[in-house]
Coordinates of C-alpha atoms in Angstrom, one line a residue:
X233 CA -53.5 -164.5 40.3
X234 CA -53.0 -166.8 43.2
X235 CA -55.5 -167.5 45.6
X236 CA -56.2 -169.0 48.9
X237 CA -58.1 -172.8 48.7
X238 CA -61.0 -173.2 51.0
X239 CA -59.4 -175.9 52.5
X240 CA -56.5 -173.3 53.5
X241 CA -55.6 -171.8 56.3
X242 CA -55.6 -168.4 55.9
X243 CA -52.6 -166.3 57.7
X244 CA -53.7 -163.2 55.6
X245 CA -52.8 -161.4 58.8
X246 CA -49.2 -162.5 59.5
X247 CA -47.0 -160.8 59.0
X248 CA -45.2 -161.1 55.9
X249 CA -47.0 -164.3 54.6
X250 CA -48.4 -163.8 51.3
X251 CA -49.6 -167.2 50.1
X252 CA -50.8 -170.5 52.8
X253 CA -52.7 -172.4 50.9
X254 CA -53.3 -176.0 49.5
X255 CA -53.3 -176.9 45.6
X256 CA -53.8 -180.2 44.3
X257 CA -50.5 -181.6 44.7
X258 CA -48.3 -179.0 47.7
X259 CA -49.4 -176.9 50.6
X260 CA -47.2 -173.7 49.1
X261 CA -46.1 -171.2 51.6
X262 CA -45.2 -168.0 49.9
X263 CA -43.6 -165.0 52.5
X264 CA -41.0 -162.2 53.0
X265 CA -38.5 -162.4 56.3
X266 CA -35.9 -159.8 55.8
X267 CA -34.4 -159.0 52.3
X268 CA -35.7 -161.6 51.1
X269 CA -39.1 -163.3 49.7
X270 CA -39.7 -167.4 49.5
X271 CA -41.3 -170.1 48.6
X272 CA -42.1 -173.7 50.4
X273 CA -43.2 -176.7 49.7
X274 CA -45.2 -178.7 53.6
X275 CA -42.4 -176.6 54.7
X276 CA -39.1 -176.9 52.1
X277 CA -37.9 -174.9 50.6
X278 CA -38.3 -174.6 47.4
X279 CA -37.0 -171.5 45.9
X280 CA -36.6 -167.6 47.1
X281 CA -35.0 -164.1 45.6
X282 CA -33.8 -161.1 46.9
X283 CA -36.6 -158.5 46.3
X284 CA -34.3 -155.3 45.9
X285 CA -32.8 -158.4 43.2
X286 CA -33.7 -160.6 41.7
X287 CA -31.5 -162.0 39.1
X288 CA -29.5 -163.0 43.0
X289 CA -29.0 -166.3 43.4
X290 CA -30.1 -166.9 46.8
X291 CA -30.1 -171.0 47.3
X292 CA -26.8 -172.3 46.9
X293 CA -27.9 -175.7 45.1
X294 CA -29.4 -172.3 42.4
X295 CA -25.7 -171.6 42.0
X296 CA -24.6 -174.8 41.4
X297 CA -26.5 -176.2 39.1
X298 CA -25.7 -173.7 36.3
X299 CA -22.3 -175.5 36.0
X300 CA -24.2 -177.3 34.0
X301 CA -23.8 -175.1 31.5
X302 CA -19.2 -175.6 31.5
X303 CA -20.7 -178.8 29.9
X304 CA -22.5 -177.3 27.1
X305 CA -21.3 -173.9 26.6
X306 CA -23.3 -173.3 23.6
X307 CA -26.0 -174.3 24.7
X308 CA -29.1 -173.1 22.3
X309 CA -32.7 -175.3 23.4
X310 CA -33.0 -176.1 28.0
X311 CA -35.7 -177.8 29.1
X312 CA -36.2 -177.3 33.2
X313 CA -38.4 -179.7 34.2
X314 CA -39.8 -178.7 38.1
X315 CA -40.0 -174.6 38.6
X316 CA -40.8 -173.6 41.9
X317 CA -40.4 -170.0 42.6
X318 CA -37.8 -169.7 38.8
X319 CA -34.8 -168.9 39.7
X320 CA -33.1 -171.0 37.4
X321 CA -35.2 -170.1 34.1
X322 CA -35.4 -166.5 35.2
X323 CA -31.2 -166.3 35.8
X324 CA -30.6 -168.0 32.0
X325 CA -32.8 -166.3 30.3
X326 CA -32.1 -163.2 31.4
X327 CA -27.2 -164.1 31.1
X328 CA -27.6 -166.3 27.9
X329 CA -30.2 -164.0 25.4
X330 CA -30.4 -166.2 22.4
X331 CA -30.8 -169.2 24.8
X332 CA -34.7 -170.4 24.1
X333 CA -36.0 -172.1 27.1
X334 CA -38.5 -174.8 28.4
X335 CA -40.2 -175.0 32.2
X336 CA -42.3 -178.1 32.9
X337 CA -44.9 -177.5 36.3
X338 CA -47.4 -179.8 37.0
X339 CA -48.8 -177.4 40.0
X340 CA -50.8 -174.2 37.5
X341 CA -51.1 -172.9 41.5
X342 CA -47.1 -172.6 41.8
X343 CA -46.0 -171.5 38.7
X344 CA -48.9 -168.4 38.9
X345 CA -47.0 -168.0 41.8
X346 CA -44.2 -168.1 40.4
X347 CA -45.9 -164.7 38.3
X348 CA -46.8 -163.2 41.1
X349 CA -44.5 -162.9 43.8
X350 CA -41.0 -164.0 41.9
X351 CA -40.6 -162.2 38.7
X352 CA -41.0 -164.4 36.5
X353 CA -41.6 -163.2 33.1
X354 CA -42.6 -165.8 30.4
X355 CA -42.0 -164.5 26.7
X356 CA -41.4 -166.7 23.1
X357 CA -37.9 -167.2 25.0
X358 CA -39.2 -168.2 28.8
X359 CA -42.4 -170.8 28.0
X360 CA -43.7 -172.1 30.7
X361 CA -46.4 -175.2 30.2
X362 CA -48.6 -176.7 32.7
X363 CA -48.2 -180.3 32.9
X364 CA -46.3 -183.7 34.2
X365 CA -42.3 -183.6 33.3
X366 CA -42.9 -187.4 32.1
X367 CA -45.9 -186.6 30.6
X368 CA -43.8 -184.0 28.2
X369 CA -41.0 -185.6 27.8
X370 CA -42.5 -187.8 26.1
X371 CA -44.2 -185.9 23.3
X372 CA -42.6 -185.3 20.2
X373 CA -40.7 -181.9 19.9
X374 CA -37.4 -180.4 19.9
X375 CA -34.1 -181.3 21.1
X376 CA -32.3 -180.6 24.7
X377 CA -28.8 -179.3 25.1
X378 CA -29.4 -179.2 28.4
X379 CA -32.6 -180.7 31.2
X380 CA -32.8 -179.3 33.9
X381 CA -34.2 -181.7 36.6
X382 CA -35.7 -179.5 40.0
X383 CA -39.5 -181.4 40.8
X384 CA -39.7 -183.0 43.8
X385 CA -43.6 -183.7 46.1
X386 CA -42.2 -181.8 49.2
X387 CA -39.3 -183.7 50.0
X388 CA -39.0 -185.9 47.6
X389 CA -38.7 -187.2 43.9
X390 CA -42.0 -187.5 42.5
X391 CA -41.5 -191.3 41.4
X392 CA -42.2 -191.2 38.0
X393 CA -39.8 -189.1 37.4
X394 CA -37.0 -191.3 39.2
X395 CA -37.2 -194.7 37.4
X396 CA -34.9 -196.0 34.2
X397 CA -36.8 -195.7 31.4
X398 CA -37.6 -191.7 32.9
X399 CA -33.8 -191.3 32.8
X400 CA -34.4 -193.8 28.9
X401 CA -36.7 -190.8 27.0
X402 CA -35.1 -188.3 29.4
X403 CA -32.1 -190.0 26.7
X404 CA -34.1 -189.1 23.9
X405 CA -34.1 -186.5 23.9
X406 CA -31.5 -184.9 24.4
X407 CA -28.6 -183.1 21.8
X408 CA -25.4 -184.8 20.8
X409 CA -23.6 -184.8 23.7
X410 CA -26.3 -183.1 25.6
X411 CA -26.5 -183.3 29.1
X412 CA -28.8 -183.8 32.3
X413 CA -28.3 -181.8 35.2
X414 CA -31.0 -182.8 38.8
X415 CA -30.8 -181.8 42.1
X416 CA -31.4 -184.3 44.8
X417 CA -31.5 -184.6 48.3
X418 CA -29.0 -186.5 50.8
X419 CA -26.5 -186.7 52.5
X420 CA -23.3 -188.5 51.2
X421 CA -23.6 -191.5 53.3
X422 CA -25.0 -192.9 56.6
X423 CA -28.9 -193.7 56.3
X424 CA -30.0 -190.3 55.0
X425 CA -27.6 -191.2 51.8
X426 CA -30.4 -194.4 50.0
X427 CA -32.1 -191.8 48.2
X428 CA -28.6 -190.3 46.6
X429 CA -27.4 -193.9 46.2
X430 CA -30.0 -195.4 44.8
X431 CA -30.1 -192.1 42.5
X432 CA -27.5 -193.1 41.4
X433 CA -27.3 -196.7 40.3
X434 CA -30.4 -196.0 38.3
X435 CA -29.9 -192.7 36.0
X436 CA -26.0 -194.9 36.0
X437 CA -28.0 -197.3 34.0
X438 CA -28.5 -195.2 31.7
X439 CA -25.5 -192.3 31.5
X440 CA -22.7 -194.6 32.9
X441 CA -20.3 -191.8 34.0
X442 CA -21.8 -189.9 36.5
X443 CA -19.9 -187.1 38.9
X444 CA -20.9 -186.9 42.5
X445 CA -20.4 -183.2 43.9
X446 CA -21.6 -182.2 47.8
X447 CA -23.5 -178.4 47.5
X448 CA -24.1 -177.7 51.5
X449 CA -22.3 -179.5 53.9
X450 CA -22.8 -178.1 56.7
X451 CA -20.3 -178.6 60.2
X452 CA -22.0 -181.3 62.8
X453 CA -23.4 -178.4 64.8
X454 CA -25.0 -176.7 62.5
X455 CA -27.5 -180.0 62.0
X456 CA -29.9 -178.8 64.0
X457 CA -31.0 -176.2 62.1
X458 CA -30.1 -178.0 59.3
X459 CA -33.2 -180.8 59.8
X460 CA -34.8 -178.3 61.2
X461 CA -35.6 -175.8 57.3
X462 CA -34.7 -178.7 55.7
X463 CA -32.3 -177.3 53.5
X464 CA -29.6 -179.9 52.6
X465 CA -30.0 -180.7 48.6
X466 CA -27.3 -181.7 46.2
X467 CA -27.8 -181.3 43.0
X468 CA -26.9 -184.2 39.5
X469 CA -26.0 -184.2 36.2
X470 CA -25.6 -186.4 34.0
X471 CA -25.3 -187.2 30.0
X472 CA -25.7 -190.5 28.2
X473 CA -22.3 -192.1 27.1
X474 CA -22.6 -195.9 25.1
X475 CA -20.2 -198.3 23.1
X476 CA -21.7 -197.4 20.0
X477 CA -21.0 -193.5 20.5
X478 CA -18.0 -194.5 21.1
X479 CA -17.3 -195.8 17.8
X480 CA -19.0 -194.2 15.6
X481 CA -16.1 -191.5 13.8
X482 CA -17.8 -188.6 14.5
X483 CA -18.8 -189.6 17.6
X484 CA -14.6 -188.5 18.8
X485 CA -15.9 -186.8 22.0
X486 CA -17.4 -189.2 24.8
X487 CA -20.9 -187.0 26.8
X488 CA -20.4 -185.4 29.0
X489 CA -22.2 -187.1 32.3
X490 CA -22.1 -185.7 35.8
X491 CA -23.4 -185.5 39.5
X492 CA -23.6 -181.7 41.1
X493 CA -24.5 -182.0 45.5
X494 CA -25.1 -179.3 47.8
X495 CA -21.4 -175.9 48.1
X496 CA -17.9 -177.6 46.4
X497 CA -18.9 -176.5 42.5
X498 CA -16.4 -178.5 40.4
X499 CA -16.8 -180.7 37.3
X500 CA -15.5 -182.7 34.5
X501 CA -16.3 -184.9 31.4
X502 CA -14.4 -187.7 29.8

């Protein structure tokens, strides 16, 4: 059960508000509006679910990020770092019955909220781990065909999940031909593109092939609302490709590596 902490502002009497509390990592707000239920961290939208149809992917980036399956259509082992309301693992669990998913979330309160309010139902195919994502990657364990990265502190990626060393460690957990898919909030150009450009450079150091796609571009007249809700997102995906694999007779197909960004969905591998 999710409990409001003593330090949290108690808004239980506010219409639609289900949770309003501080965890060790986030200020979490869960509320209902119309046909949907939402989870915010520090006023940044993290997850949304249609109450009458929990499998519906309401946020554009959650629909786009699943294009990673096009690079590994026969994927059987999936890692997801960053849970939110669990929209992505919930949909994968429903659509691919023989898929095994490890969902990693550092904040136990977020896991509790996902299970209580967002219809997440862990089982033997969908295992949820309350642990830091990088520590989980460093543990001995199975190899993954796909790794989805969607971990945020408010609107920033935790630093230790954005370094070249982390991507090197993650690459070592991928099965041959595996891919990673990462959600990045940012812009293609201008001052707000600094994070995206830095992330591309970092990921390219370990994953030379990177493809960038916009997922949530909005017209100029909507930018004030966009800033207010802070929901603009970019999704990224990559997988390793090396000179060693190109020289190996058994590695005749280059491993896919790509970036998604927040409403066009197009991906390619070389």
